[in-house]
XYZ file of C-alpha atoms in Angstrom:
112
model
C 14.925 24.701 45.896
C 14.843 28.187 44.591
C 12.753 29.577 41.737
C 15.518 29.217 39.147
C 15.853 25.487 39.881
C 12.113 24.991 39.452
C 12.126 26.878 36.157
C 15.032 24.761 34.892
C 13.353 21.543 36.022
C 10.075 22.461 34.312
C 11.913 23.531 31.145
C 13.811 20.232 30.996
C 10.557 18.317 31.511
C 8.830 20.188 28.691
C 11.795 19.650 26.356
C 11.898 15.917 27.165
C 8.135 15.571 26.661
C 8.354 17.394 23.307
C 11.238 15.151 22.246
C 9.336 11.975 23.125
C 6.258 13.275 21.304
C 8.256 13.989 18.144
C 9.904 10.576 18.407
C 6.494 8.920 18.709
C 5.135 10.812 15.681
C 8.156 9.850 13.554
C 7.793 6.249 14.689
C 4.140 6.175 13.602
C 5.013 7.628 10.171
C 7.736 5.020 9.708
C 5.307 2.269 10.739
C 2.777 3.405 8.106
C 5.481 3.501 5.442
C 6.588 -0.016 6.357
C 2.990 -1.285 6.145
C 2.594 0.346 2.720
C 5.844 -1.193 1.491
C 4.746 -4.588 2.809
C 1.458 -4.372 0.874
C 3.325 -3.406 -2.286
C 5.811 -6.243 -1.777
C 2.957 -8.736 -1.360
C 1.407 -7.565 -4.631
C 4.776 -7.736 -6.383
C 5.503 -11.255 -5.127
C 2.066 -12.554 -6.093
C 2.308 -10.926 -9.513
C 5.800 -12.328 -10.059
C 4.599 -15.816 -9.198
C 1.707 -15.473 -11.650
C 4.045 -14.220 -14.381
C 6.386 -17.153 -13.764
C 3.476 -19.593 -14.007
C 2.293 -17.978 -17.242
C 5.755 -18.110 -18.778
C 6.148 -21.717 -17.698
C 2.803 -22.585 -19.240
C 3.721 -20.813 -22.486
C 7.069 -22.565 -22.677
C 5.730 -26.044 -21.964
C 2.319 -25.884 -23.634
C 2.776 -23.250 -26.313
C -0.476 -21.484 -25.543
C -0.443 -17.780 -26.270
C -2.895 -15.082 -25.249
C -3.776 -12.478 -27.758
C -2.812 -8.856 -27.294
C -6.507 -7.935 -27.327
C -6.916 -9.641 -23.947
C -4.006 -7.659 -22.504
C -5.377 -4.411 -23.879
C -8.808 -5.099 -22.451
C -7.294 -5.816 -19.000
C -5.461 -2.497 -19.174
C -8.713 -0.758 -20.014
C -10.452 -2.495 -17.100
C -7.692 -1.433 -14.679
C -7.840 2.124 -16.010
C -11.613 2.128 -15.581
C -11.235 0.863 -12.001
C -8.689 3.591 -11.213
C -10.947 6.298 -12.607
C -13.923 4.989 -10.604
C -11.787 4.910 -7.457
C -10.816 8.490 -8.172
C -14.466 9.453 -8.349
C -15.065 8.035 -4.870
C -16.532 4.570 -5.465
C -15.610 1.732 -3.114
C -13.050 -0.813 -4.304
C -15.263 -3.848 -3.690
C -18.179 -2.214 -5.521
C -15.895 -1.786 -8.530
C -14.057 -5.122 -8.418
C -17.027 -7.461 -8.740
C -18.697 -5.949 -11.851
C -15.353 -5.500 -13.635
C -14.203 -9.026 -12.763
C -10.894 -7.974 -11.249
C -8.530 -10.718 -10.120
C -7.160 -10.918 -6.581
C -3.824 -9.494 -7.745
C -5.500 -6.560 -9.441
C -7.565 -5.816 -6.336
C -4.451 -5.944 -4.141
C -2.587 -3.693 -6.566
C -5.376 -1.114 -6.561
C -5.677 -1.358 -2.775
C -1.938 -0.755 -2.396
C -2.176 2.294 -4.650
C -5.004 3.729 -2.553
C -3.139 3.445 0.735
């Protein structure tokens, strides 16, 4: 083989290696996006089930929660988000604020 053939062979090898590397990087990004979407879907499904249970309970039993309870939950979630933004750990925040499993999953999905 002459020099030109070696140069072409090396060039093709480098191009193929670069292509496989880019393909691998794109695959990893897609995998992370799929994991994030799966976490968000899990939170959505769990929340939807809880909403359906609450509506069913309201329809059959006529029990209503006051708007003050909803407002206080919103404040608690906002407080948790601000603490997460300041660098505190999620589990250190969840226990004192009394966050439910759904709220913890929702905040965890928003972090990642």
